[in-house]
Amino acid sequence: MKKSNKFKLFIAAAGLIGATANAQLVDEKDVSITMDLQPVLQLEMTTPDQIEFVFDDISEYQAGITQYAATVLKVSSTVSWDLYAVGRSQGNTAPGFWDQQVDYGDDNVNAVDQLPLSLLELRQNRQNLSTRLDPTKLDYSANFQNPNTLGALAPYAGTNNIYVDAAGAGTPPSATDRYIAGHAGDDGIDNYMPGGTYLNQTTHTSDYYYTIDYRILPGLPAVFPMAYDLATASSESVNTLNPAAYAEPGVYTMYVQYILLEDQ
Amino acid sequence: MRLIVNVIFAFLFFLSITRSNAQIHCGSVELFLEEQGNSAFTFTDFSKYQSGYPRTTIARLKVRVTDKVIPDNLCSWNLILTVNNNGANSTEWEVLNHYSDGTGPNPLLSILEVRITNDCMTSEDFSNFVPLSDVNDILEIIKPIIGTLEASDVIPSNSCVKNVNGIGDYISNYSEYTFKIEVRLKPGMTFNPGTFALNFNFRLEENI
């Protein structure tokens, strides 16, 4: 190697060494942050332990009894949700029918003790957001139908009958059943209520706050003409099969379950 | 042989030219981080979701920058913060796990606000809470010097003004060289439930 080349190499290496030592000074530190968003679903319900409908007057049989705002439902949720009501009983007369607690002794062969759960009608004070976005999605916001005009309803279709899960399988209502808020399925804003709370309410109404009215209308004779099965789109009045049938006097019970469910 | 020597020479010369662009002005820069309390935020009830975690100090940063043995009047520094979400969507938190089917939106970076202060409030941009927006953003706590570094760019310690960047340390100049890292976190109720994470990287550099 020539001397000149050795000199060039020396100069370059020296420059490299010197320049490397001049690297910009840096120091770094890290902090990790984690966030745990645990899902919270809260349904607050204000209601009497027992809502009683006592029919001891002819006008009550004819006009029915309505318990206005007997139940108040308040929702707070951090996730998308659906809210629905289910009519249930122990099924001591048959699944899907009211439980008979007391029989007042009418042994007429036409007096039947099987009163369909769907005779209970609900009305929510505010229309379901899903129904507002898509009117084909059903809720309980329609006014109770006037029994005096039932004859003009051809064919009659129930508008407020409670959803019944006769088999007790815990199956949520289908897309053709009624929801108080949200709806079946999870695709699209018209199928769920977004997370939120009634505590943020800034107006006199809120999609997170509902009052529920209850109506039972026995009719005369007591055949419960408003009872209706949405799944089969047919009347469930007591005299559907036997025109001479009527409800056996007695004490009957059922219960309403309100279910707040994460939409998924 | 001559060709090889010339190639080696050319390579070393190239390296020496490129690397010698990093001018050193400081003797050392050191960053000390003390984690404060807990940087894991758990939301289990509505009051937390509604009100969030207000003003939580997660760490304190302490800076020490020394001059060279032969003093250089250009020794100065900058401090930046970058956020890493491990490759998730640039505006979202990293998902560690979902508690449900995860069909909703994941939390956005913007639910996290950061404030970085010291007694003299030397940070120009972060003396108040600032929401994060994108992991590609570089958050300049003490701003880097853009362009040729001049002696006038160096703001000495003890001046207690914005962007103090001269030599000094957290012992002698506590009010300017100790930074409190505070966060505020308010998730609201529209995001997927689950566990999420972010990483803060604080980088102290000398200005060149």
Short mmCIF file of C-alpha atoms in Angstrom, two decimals:
data_model
loop_
_atom_site.label_atom_id
_atom_site.label_comp_id
_atom_site.label_asym_id
_atom_site.label_seq_id
_atom_site.Cartn_x
_atom_site.Cartn_y
_atom_site.Cartn_z
CA MET A 1 0.00 0.00 0.00
CA LYS A 2 1.25 3.36 -0.89
CA LYS A 3 2.03 5.83 1.83
CA SER A 4 -0.50 8.27 0.43
CA ASN A 5 -3.26 5.67 0.70
CA LYS A 6 -2.32 4.80 4.24
CA PHE A 7 -2.48 8.46 5.11
CA LYS A 8 -5.90 8.82 3.53
CA LEU A 9 -7.17 5.80 5.48
CA PHE A 10 -5.79 7.20 8.72
CA ILE A 11 -7.43 10.57 8.15
CA ALA A 12 -10.79 9.00 7.30
CA ALA A 13 -10.70 6.62 10.28
CA ALA A 14 -9.72 9.42 12.60
CA GLY A 15 -12.55 11.54 11.25
CA LEU A 16 -15.01 8.71 11.76
CA ILE A 17 -13.89 8.08 15.31
CA GLY A 18 -14.03 11.76 16.14
CA ALA A 19 -17.42 12.24 14.52
CA THR A 20 -18.94 9.16 16.17
CA ALA A 21 -18.13 10.55 19.55
CA ASN A 22 -20.05 13.66 18.57
CA ALA A 23 -23.43 11.83 18.23
CA GLN A 24 -26.35 13.82 19.54
CA LEU A 25 -27.03 13.18 23.21
CA VAL A 26 -30.39 11.64 23.94
CA ASP A 27 -32.12 10.10 26.92
CA GLU A 28 -35.57 8.51 26.97
CA LYS A 29 -38.09 7.25 29.50
CA ASP A 30 -41.46 5.54 29.13
CA VAL A 31 -44.72 5.40 31.00
CA SER A 32 -47.52 3.00 30.18
CA ILE A 33 -51.14 3.86 30.77
CA THR A 34 -53.90 1.30 30.90
CA MET A 35 -57.60 1.90 30.98
CA ASP A 36 -60.12 -0.71 32.11
CA LEU A 37 -63.63 0.09 30.91
CA GLN A 38 -65.85 -2.37 32.73
CA PRO A 39 -69.34 -2.62 31.29
CA VAL A 40 -72.07 -1.25 33.52
CA LEU A 41 -75.77 -1.84 32.90
CA GLN A 42 -78.19 -0.43 35.44
CA LEU A 43 -81.96 -0.56 35.37
CA GLU A 44 -83.65 1.36 38.13
CA MET A 45 -87.30 0.56 38.56
CA THR A 46 -89.85 2.33 40.70
CA THR A 47 -93.06 0.36 40.99
CA PRO A 48 -95.45 -1.05 43.60
CA ASP A 49 -94.65 -4.55 44.73
CA GLN A 50 -97.98 -5.60 43.35
CA ILE A 51 -100.17 -3.84 40.84
CA GLU A 52 -103.74 -4.83 41.54
CA PHE A 53 -106.63 -4.75 39.11
CA VAL A 54 -109.87 -5.39 41.03
CA PHE A 55 -112.92 -5.73 38.84
CA ASP A 56 -115.95 -5.28 41.06
CA ASP A 57 -118.00 -2.94 38.97
CA ILE A 58 -119.67 -3.40 35.59
CA SER A 59 -118.12 -0.20 34.22
CA GLU A 60 -114.68 -1.54 35.07
CA TYR A 61 -115.41 -4.68 33.09
CA GLN A 62 -116.55 -2.60 30.17
CA ALA A 63 -113.94 0.15 30.20
CA GLY A 64 -111.14 -1.77 31.80
CA ILE A 65 -108.74 -0.46 34.42
CA THR A 66 -105.66 1.51 33.51
CA GLN A 67 -102.84 2.05 35.97
CA TYR A 68 -101.05 5.10 34.69
CA ALA A 69 -97.29 5.37 35.13
CA ALA A 70 -97.35 2.52 37.58
CA THR A 71 -93.79 1.67 36.72
CA VAL A 72 -90.91 4.05 36.09
CA LEU A 73 -87.84 2.67 34.35
CA LYS A 74 -84.51 4.50 34.38
CA VAL A 75 -81.55 3.22 32.42
CA SER A 76 -77.86 3.91 32.74
CA SER A 77 -75.52 1.96 30.54
CA THR A 78 -71.97 2.22 29.30
CA VAL A 79 -72.67 -0.13 26.40
CA SER A 80 -75.32 -0.32 23.70
CA TRP A 81 -78.50 -1.86 25.09
CA ASP A 82 -82.02 -3.12 24.50
CA LEU A 83 -84.91 -3.00 26.95
CA TYR A 84 -87.95 -5.23 26.76
CA ALA A 85 -90.76 -6.60 28.89
CA VAL A 86 -91.75 -10.24 29.22
CA GLY A 87 -95.02 -11.53 30.61
CA ARG A 88 -94.46 -14.60 32.78
CA SER A 89 -96.34 -16.92 35.10
CA GLN A 90 -95.77 -20.23 36.83
CA GLY A 91 -98.10 -21.82 34.32
CA ASN A 92 -100.27 -23.61 36.90
CA THR A 93 -103.18 -23.59 34.47
CA ALA A 94 -101.04 -23.92 31.34
CA PRO A 95 -97.83 -22.33 30.02
CA GLY A 96 -98.52 -18.83 28.69
CA PHE A 97 -101.55 -18.26 30.92
CA TRP A 98 -102.17 -16.46 34.21
CA ASP A 99 -101.83 -18.44 37.43
CA GLN A 100 -105.16 -18.95 39.13
CA GLN A 101 -104.75 -18.40 42.90
CA VAL A 102 -108.40 -18.50 43.96
CA ASP A 103 -111.47 -19.91 42.24
CA TYR A 104 -114.69 -18.13 43.27
CA GLY A 105 -116.67 -21.28 42.68
CA ASP A 106 -118.17 -20.81 39.30
CA ASP A 107 -118.28 -24.32 37.91
CA ASN A 108 -120.09 -23.46 34.74
CA VAL A 109 -118.60 -25.53 31.95
CA ASN A 110 -118.10 -22.38 29.90
CA ALA A 111 -116.09 -20.68 32.67
CA VAL A 112 -112.43 -21.11 31.73
CA ASP A 113 -109.50 -20.53 34.02
CA GLN A 114 -106.92 -20.10 31.28
CA LEU A 115 -106.46 -16.38 30.79
CA PRO A 116 -103.73 -15.57 28.23
CA LEU A 117 -100.81 -13.48 29.46
CA SER A 118 -101.17 -11.31 26.38
CA LEU A 119 -104.33 -9.73 27.79
CA LEU A 120 -102.09 -7.38 29.73
CA GLU A 121 -101.44 -4.25 27.73
CA LEU A 122 -98.53 -1.87 28.27
CA ARG A 123 -98.03 1.67 27.07
CA GLN A 124 -94.70 3.47 27.23
CA ASN A 125 -94.67 7.26 27.47
CA ARG A 126 -92.00 7.80 24.84
CA GLN A 127 -91.62 6.14 21.48
CA ASN A 128 -88.72 3.76 21.08
CA LEU A 129 -85.85 5.40 19.16
CA SER A 130 -85.68 2.30 16.94
CA THR A 131 -89.34 2.79 16.04
CA ARG A 132 -88.79 6.45 15.30
CA LEU A 133 -85.99 5.50 12.93
CA ASP A 134 -87.81 2.52 11.43
CA PRO A 135 -91.60 2.44 11.92
CA THR A 136 -91.71 -1.29 11.10
CA LYS A 137 -90.00 -1.95 14.45
CA LEU A 138 -92.71 -2.28 17.09
CA ASP A 139 -92.88 -0.82 20.57
CA TYR A 140 -95.54 -0.07 23.19
CA SER A 141 -95.99 3.62 22.46
CA ALA A 142 -99.40 3.39 20.74
CA ASN A 143 -102.41 4.65 22.67
CA PHE A 144 -104.60 1.97 24.17
CA GLN A 145 -107.34 1.15 21.73
CA ASN A 146 -110.88 2.16 22.60
CA PRO A 147 -112.90 -1.01 23.17
CA ASN A 148 -116.04 0.71 21.87
CA THR A 149 -114.48 1.00 18.45
CA LEU A 150 -113.20 -2.53 18.27
CA GLY A 151 -116.02 -3.45 15.92
CA ALA A 152 -114.64 -0.98 13.44
CA LEU A 153 -111.22 -2.56 13.60
CA ALA A 154 -111.23 -5.15 10.88
CA PRO A 155 -109.22 -7.15 11.42
CA TYR A 156 -108.28 -6.34 15.00
CA ALA A 157 -104.55 -6.32 15.66
CA GLY A 158 -103.16 -5.86 19.14
CA THR A 159 -100.99 -2.80 19.54
CA ASN A 160 -99.96 -2.94 23.18
CA ASN A 161 -100.00 -6.60 24.24
CA ILE A 162 -97.07 -7.69 26.34
CA TYR A 163 -94.50 -10.02 24.81
CA VAL A 164 -94.95 -13.55 26.14
CA ASP A 165 -92.24 -16.15 26.39
CA ALA A 166 -94.55 -19.09 27.03
CA ALA A 167 -91.82 -21.70 26.93
CA GLY A 168 -89.80 -19.76 29.51
CA ALA A 169 -86.67 -20.22 27.44
CA GLY A 170 -85.50 -16.68 28.11
CA THR A 171 -85.56 -15.92 24.43
CA PRO A 172 -85.53 -12.18 23.70
CA PRO A 173 -88.32 -10.84 21.52
CA SER A 174 -87.80 -11.33 17.82
CA ALA A 175 -87.55 -8.62 15.20
CA THR A 176 -91.34 -8.71 14.81
CA ASP A 177 -92.02 -8.37 18.56
CA ARG A 178 -92.13 -5.27 20.71
CA TYR A 179 -89.25 -3.62 22.51
CA ILE A 180 -89.41 -0.67 24.86
CA ALA A 181 -86.03 0.56 23.66
CA GLY A 182 -83.62 -0.82 21.09
CA HIS A 183 -84.57 -3.85 19.03
CA ALA A 184 -83.53 -7.30 17.89
CA GLY A 185 -80.18 -7.51 16.10
CA ASP A 186 -77.06 -5.41 16.53
CA ASP A 187 -76.44 -4.00 13.08
CA GLY A 188 -77.49 -0.41 12.66
CA ILE A 189 -78.47 2.44 14.92
CA ASP A 190 -82.14 1.43 14.62
CA ASN A 191 -81.43 -1.82 16.48
CA TYR A 192 -79.97 -0.53 19.73
CA MET A 193 -79.81 2.34 22.13
CA PRO A 194 -76.34 3.82 22.51
CA GLY A 195 -74.75 3.93 25.95
CA GLY A 196 -75.86 6.80 28.15
CA THR A 197 -77.86 7.63 31.21
CA TYR A 198 -81.03 9.37 32.29
CA LEU A 199 -78.81 11.47 34.53
CA ASN A 200 -77.75 13.45 31.46
CA GLN A 201 -81.34 14.30 30.67
CA THR A 202 -81.62 17.94 29.65
CA THR A 203 -85.20 18.01 28.42
CA HIS A 204 -88.47 16.82 29.91
CA THR A 205 -88.18 13.47 28.13
CA SER A 206 -85.34 11.06 27.62
CA ASP A 207 -84.69 7.83 25.77
CA TYR A 208 -83.27 6.54 29.05
CA TYR A 209 -86.41 7.20 31.12
CA TYR A 210 -89.79 5.56 30.59
CA THR A 211 -93.06 5.39 32.43
CA ILE A 212 -95.21 2.35 31.80
CA ASP A 213 -99.02 2.30 31.91
CA TYR A 214 -100.86 -0.99 32.38
CA ARG A 215 -104.34 -1.81 31.19
CA ILE A 216 -106.56 -4.85 31.57
CA LEU A 217 -109.89 -4.83 29.80
CA PRO A 218 -112.10 -7.85 30.54
CA GLY A 219 -115.10 -6.75 28.49
CA LEU A 220 -118.63 -8.04 28.95
CA PRO A 221 -118.82 -10.95 29.07
CA ALA A 222 -115.29 -11.21 30.45
CA VAL A 223 -113.50 -12.61 27.43
CA PHE A 224 -110.61 -10.15 27.28
CA PRO A 225 -111.14 -9.01 23.70
CA MET A 226 -107.79 -7.17 23.54
CA ALA A 227 -105.72 -10.32 24.07
CA TYR A 228 -103.68 -10.88 20.96
CA ASP A 229 -100.82 -13.12 19.91
CA LEU A 230 -98.46 -11.15 17.70
CA ALA A 231 -96.52 -14.26 16.66
CA THR A 232 -99.55 -15.91 15.10
CA ALA A 233 -101.31 -12.62 14.36
CA SER A 234 -104.50 -13.89 15.94
CA SER A 235 -106.82 -12.97 18.75
CA GLU A 236 -106.38 -14.77 22.05
CA SER A 237 -109.62 -13.72 23.64
CA VAL A 238 -111.08 -16.35 25.94
CA ASN A 239 -113.94 -17.14 23.56
CA THR A 240 -111.79 -17.61 20.48
CA LEU A 241 -112.33 -21.36 20.38
CA ASN A 242 -115.63 -21.56 22.23
CA PRO A 243 -117.93 -18.59 21.61
CA ALA A 244 -119.81 -19.36 24.83
CA ALA A 245 -116.69 -19.32 26.99
CA TYR A 246 -115.88 -16.58 29.53
CA ALA A 247 -113.31 -16.03 32.24
CA GLU A 248 -113.91 -17.86 35.48
CA PRO A 249 -114.21 -15.44 38.41
CA GLY A 250 -111.25 -15.68 40.73
CA VAL A 251 -107.89 -14.24 41.65
CA TYR A 252 -105.20 -14.49 39.02
CA THR A 253 -101.57 -13.45 39.07
CA MET A 254 -98.77 -13.02 36.61
CA TYR A 255 -95.56 -11.03 36.65
CA VAL A 256 -93.78 -8.72 34.30
CA GLN A 257 -90.06 -8.97 33.90
CA TYR A 258 -88.16 -5.98 32.53
CA ILE A 259 -84.89 -6.99 30.97
CA LEU A 260 -82.04 -4.65 30.16
CA LEU A 261 -79.68 -6.43 27.83
CA GLU A 262 -76.40 -5.46 26.23
CA ASP A 263 -76.98 -5.28 22.49
CA GLN A 264 -74.64 -7.73 20.83
CA MET B 1 -5.40 -3.73 -3.97
CA ARG B 2 -5.48 -0.10 -4.86
CA LEU B 3 -9.14 -0.38 -5.78
CA ILE B 4 -10.01 -1.94 -2.42
CA VAL B 5 -8.14 0.73 -0.55
CA ASN B 6 -9.93 3.42 -2.52
CA VAL B 7 -13.31 1.84 -1.77
CA ILE B 8 -12.51 1.62 1.93
CA PHE B 9 -11.29 5.17 1.85
CA ALA B 10 -14.41 6.36 0.10
CA PHE B 11 -16.66 4.53 2.60
CA LEU B 12 -14.85 5.88 5.63
CA PHE B 13 -14.78 9.36 4.16
CA PHE B 14 -18.52 9.19 3.50
CA LEU B 15 -19.16 8.07 7.04
CA SER B 16 -16.95 10.75 8.47
CA ILE B 17 -18.72 13.43 6.42
CA THR B 18 -22.24 12.28 7.30
CA ARG B 19 -21.66 11.56 10.96
CA SER B 20 -19.74 14.73 11.60
CA ASN B 21 -22.94 16.71 10.99
CA ALA B 22 -24.02 15.91 14.57
CA GLN B 23 -22.42 18.74 16.46
CA ILE B 24 -22.14 18.13 20.17
CA HIS B 25 -22.60 21.05 22.45
CA CYS B 26 -23.41 19.40 25.76
CA GLY B 27 -21.46 17.15 28.07
CA SER B 28 -24.47 15.03 29.02
CA VAL B 29 -28.25 14.97 28.95
CA GLU B 30 -30.11 12.80 31.46
CA LEU B 31 -33.77 12.19 32.02
CA PHE B 32 -35.08 10.67 35.24
CA LEU B 33 -38.61 9.45 35.53
CA GLU B 34 -40.42 8.82 38.78
CA GLU B 35 -43.80 7.17 38.43
CA GLN B 36 -46.36 8.63 40.79
CA GLY B 37 -49.22 6.52 42.01
CA ASN B 38 -51.14 4.46 39.56
CA SER B 39 -51.37 4.85 35.81
CA ALA B 40 -54.05 2.15 35.52
CA PHE B 41 -57.49 3.69 35.31
CA THR B 42 -60.45 1.47 36.09
CA PHE B 43 -64.04 2.45 35.40
CA THR B 44 -66.56 0.39 37.33
CA ASP B 45 -69.43 2.74 38.06
CA PHE B 46 -71.31 5.61 36.56
CA SER B 47 -69.83 8.38 38.58
CA LYS B 48 -66.42 7.41 37.21
CA TYR B 49 -67.68 7.17 33.64
CA GLN B 50 -69.44 10.52 33.99
CA SER B 51 -66.83 12.49 35.86
CA GLY B 52 -63.72 10.62 34.72
CA TYR B 53 -60.43 10.79 36.54
CA PRO B 54 -59.65 14.46 37.12
CA ARG B 55 -56.03 15.66 37.26
CA THR B 56 -54.10 12.53 38.08
CA THR B 57 -50.33 12.87 38.30
CA ILE B 58 -48.76 9.81 36.73
CA ALA B 59 -45.09 10.76 36.73
CA ARG B 60 -42.46 13.37 37.36
CA LEU B 61 -39.66 13.96 34.89
CA LYS B 62 -36.35 15.34 36.05
CA VAL B 63 -33.86 16.80 33.62
CA ARG B 64 -30.13 17.21 34.02
CA VAL B 65 -28.06 18.77 31.24
CA THR B 66 -24.38 19.51 31.76
CA ASP B 67 -21.95 21.46 29.64
CA LYS B 68 -18.77 20.09 28.17
CA VAL B 69 -15.52 20.34 30.07
CA ILE B 70 -14.65 23.19 27.77
CA PRO B 71 -17.92 25.16 27.94
CA ASP B 72 -19.96 25.49 24.75
CA ASN B 73 -22.40 28.36 24.73
CA LEU B 74 -24.72 26.43 22.39
CA CYS B 75 -25.53 23.63 24.83
CA SER B 76 -29.30 23.45 24.94
CA TRP B 77 -31.99 20.77 24.87
CA ASN B 78 -35.52 19.92 23.93
CA LEU B 79 -38.06 17.53 25.41
CA ILE B 80 -40.70 15.78 23.35
CA LEU B 81 -43.46 13.30 24.00
CA THR B 82 -44.63 10.67 21.56
CA VAL B 83 -47.51 8.29 22.10
CA ASN B 84 -47.49 4.69 20.97
CA ASN B 85 -50.56 2.48 20.55
CA ASN B 86 -48.77 -0.58 19.18
CA GLY B 87 -49.98 -0.13 15.63
CA ALA B 88 -53.68 0.37 16.31
CA ASN B 89 -55.68 2.94 14.39
CA SER B 90 -53.74 6.16 14.88
CA THR B 91 -56.56 7.94 16.70
CA GLU B 92 -57.46 5.06 19.00
CA TRP B 93 -56.14 3.27 22.07
CA GLU B 94 -54.52 -0.11 21.74
CA VAL B 95 -57.00 -2.88 22.52
CA LEU B 96 -55.74 -5.41 25.03
CA ASN B 97 -59.06 -7.20 25.24
CA HIS B 98 -62.75 -6.58 24.74
CA TYR B 99 -65.34 -7.53 27.32
CA SER B 100 -68.03 -8.02 24.70
CA ASP B 101 -68.13 -8.60 20.96
CA GLY B 102 -66.36 -5.29 20.31
CA THR B 103 -68.70 -4.14 17.59
CA GLY B 104 -68.82 -0.62 18.97
CA PRO B 105 -66.12 2.01 18.54
CA ASN B 106 -62.87 1.71 20.45
CA PRO B 107 -61.84 4.57 22.73
CA LEU B 108 -60.29 7.55 20.99
CA LEU B 109 -57.04 9.15 22.09
CA SER B 110 -58.94 12.39 22.57
CA ILE B 111 -60.53 11.15 25.80
CA LEU B 112 -57.10 11.52 27.37
CA GLU B 113 -55.83 15.01 28.13
CA VAL B 114 -52.27 15.75 29.15
CA ARG B 115 -50.75 18.62 31.07
CA ILE B 116 -47.02 18.91 31.62
CA THR B 117 -45.95 21.63 33.98
CA ASN B 118 -43.24 22.81 36.27
CA ASP B 119 -43.27 25.67 38.73
CA CYS B 120 -42.21 28.16 36.06
CA MET B 121 -44.64 26.78 33.47
CA THR B 122 -41.83 26.61 30.95
CA SER B 123 -43.76 24.42 28.52
CA GLU B 124 -45.34 26.64 25.91
CA ASP B 125 -48.02 24.24 24.69
CA PHE B 126 -48.79 22.04 27.69
CA SER B 127 -49.35 24.40 30.59
CA ASN B 128 -53.04 23.59 30.24
CA PHE B 129 -54.67 20.24 29.58
CA VAL B 130 -54.45 19.32 25.91
CA PRO B 131 -56.35 16.36 24.42
CA LEU B 132 -54.35 13.86 22.41
CA SER B 133 -55.49 13.34 18.85
CA ASP B 134 -53.13 11.13 16.85
CA VAL B 135 -50.14 8.92 17.65
CA ASN B 136 -48.28 10.48 14.73
CA ASP B 137 -48.23 13.82 16.51
CA ILE B 138 -45.01 14.85 18.23
CA LEU B 139 -45.81 16.77 21.36
CA GLU B 140 -43.14 19.36 22.05
CA ILE B 141 -42.88 19.98 25.76
CA ILE B 142 -39.76 22.12 25.38
CA LYS B 143 -39.51 23.03 21.74
CA PRO B 144 -36.58 21.93 19.55
CA ILE B 145 -34.64 24.61 17.72
CA ILE B 146 -35.41 24.57 14.02
CA GLY B 147 -32.62 25.63 11.66
CA THR B 148 -29.15 26.72 12.62
CA LEU B 149 -28.57 26.82 16.33
CA GLU B 150 -27.58 30.30 17.53
CA ALA B 151 -26.43 31.40 20.94
CA SER B 152 -29.57 33.50 21.16
CA ASP B 153 -31.67 30.32 20.98
CA VAL B 154 -30.38 29.20 24.33
CA ILE B 155 -32.64 30.31 27.17
CA PRO B 156 -30.63 29.97 30.36
CA SER B 157 -31.83 28.41 33.56
CA ASN B 158 -33.10 30.62 36.37
CA SER B 159 -34.86 32.85 33.85
CA CYS B 160 -38.20 31.17 34.63
CA VAL B 161 -39.70 31.87 31.20
CA LYS B 162 -41.09 29.69 28.43
CA ASN B 163 -38.83 27.08 26.84
CA VAL B 164 -35.92 27.29 29.25
CA ASN B 165 -33.36 25.03 27.57
CA GLY B 166 -29.91 25.92 28.88
CA ILE B 167 -27.66 23.85 31.06
CA GLY B 168 -29.02 23.05 34.48
CA ASP B 169 -30.53 20.32 36.57
CA TYR B 170 -33.46 19.44 38.75
CA ILE B 171 -31.47 20.02 41.92
CA SER B 172 -30.20 23.53 41.28
CA ASN B 173 -33.09 24.59 39.06
CA TYR B 174 -36.00 22.58 40.39
CA SER B 175 -38.67 24.98 39.15
CA GLU B 176 -37.59 24.64 35.53
CA TYR B 177 -36.12 21.15 35.27
CA THR B 178 -38.77 19.10 37.06
CA PHE B 179 -41.91 18.37 35.09
CA LYS B 180 -45.15 17.04 36.49
CA ILE B 181 -47.07 14.82 34.07
CA GLU B 182 -50.80 14.99 34.70
CA VAL B 183 -53.58 13.30 32.79
CA ARG B 184 -57.32 13.66 32.77
CA LEU B 185 -59.41 10.79 31.45
CA LYS B 186 -63.13 10.90 30.70
CA PRO B 187 -64.33 8.01 28.54
CA GLY B 188 -68.05 8.73 28.24
CA MET B 189 -70.39 5.88 27.43
CA THR B 190 -70.09 5.22 23.74
CA PHE B 191 -67.01 3.03 23.54
CA ASN B 192 -66.47 -0.70 23.66
CA PRO B 193 -65.88 -2.03 27.15
CA GLY B 194 -62.50 -3.67 27.55
CA THR B 195 -58.93 -3.07 28.55
CA PHE B 196 -56.91 -0.56 26.57
CA ALA B 197 -53.38 0.80 26.70
CA LEU B 198 -51.09 3.59 25.56
CA ASN B 199 -47.38 4.14 25.97
CA PHE B 200 -45.82 7.56 26.57
CA ASN B 201 -42.26 8.00 25.35
CA PHE B 202 -40.42 11.04 26.70
CA ARG B 203 -37.30 11.95 24.75
CA LEU B 204 -34.71 14.44 25.91
CA GLU B 205 -32.28 15.58 23.19
CA GLU B 206 -29.63 18.19 22.92
CA ASN B 207 -30.31 20.75 20.23
CA ILE B 208 -27.92 20.52 17.30
#
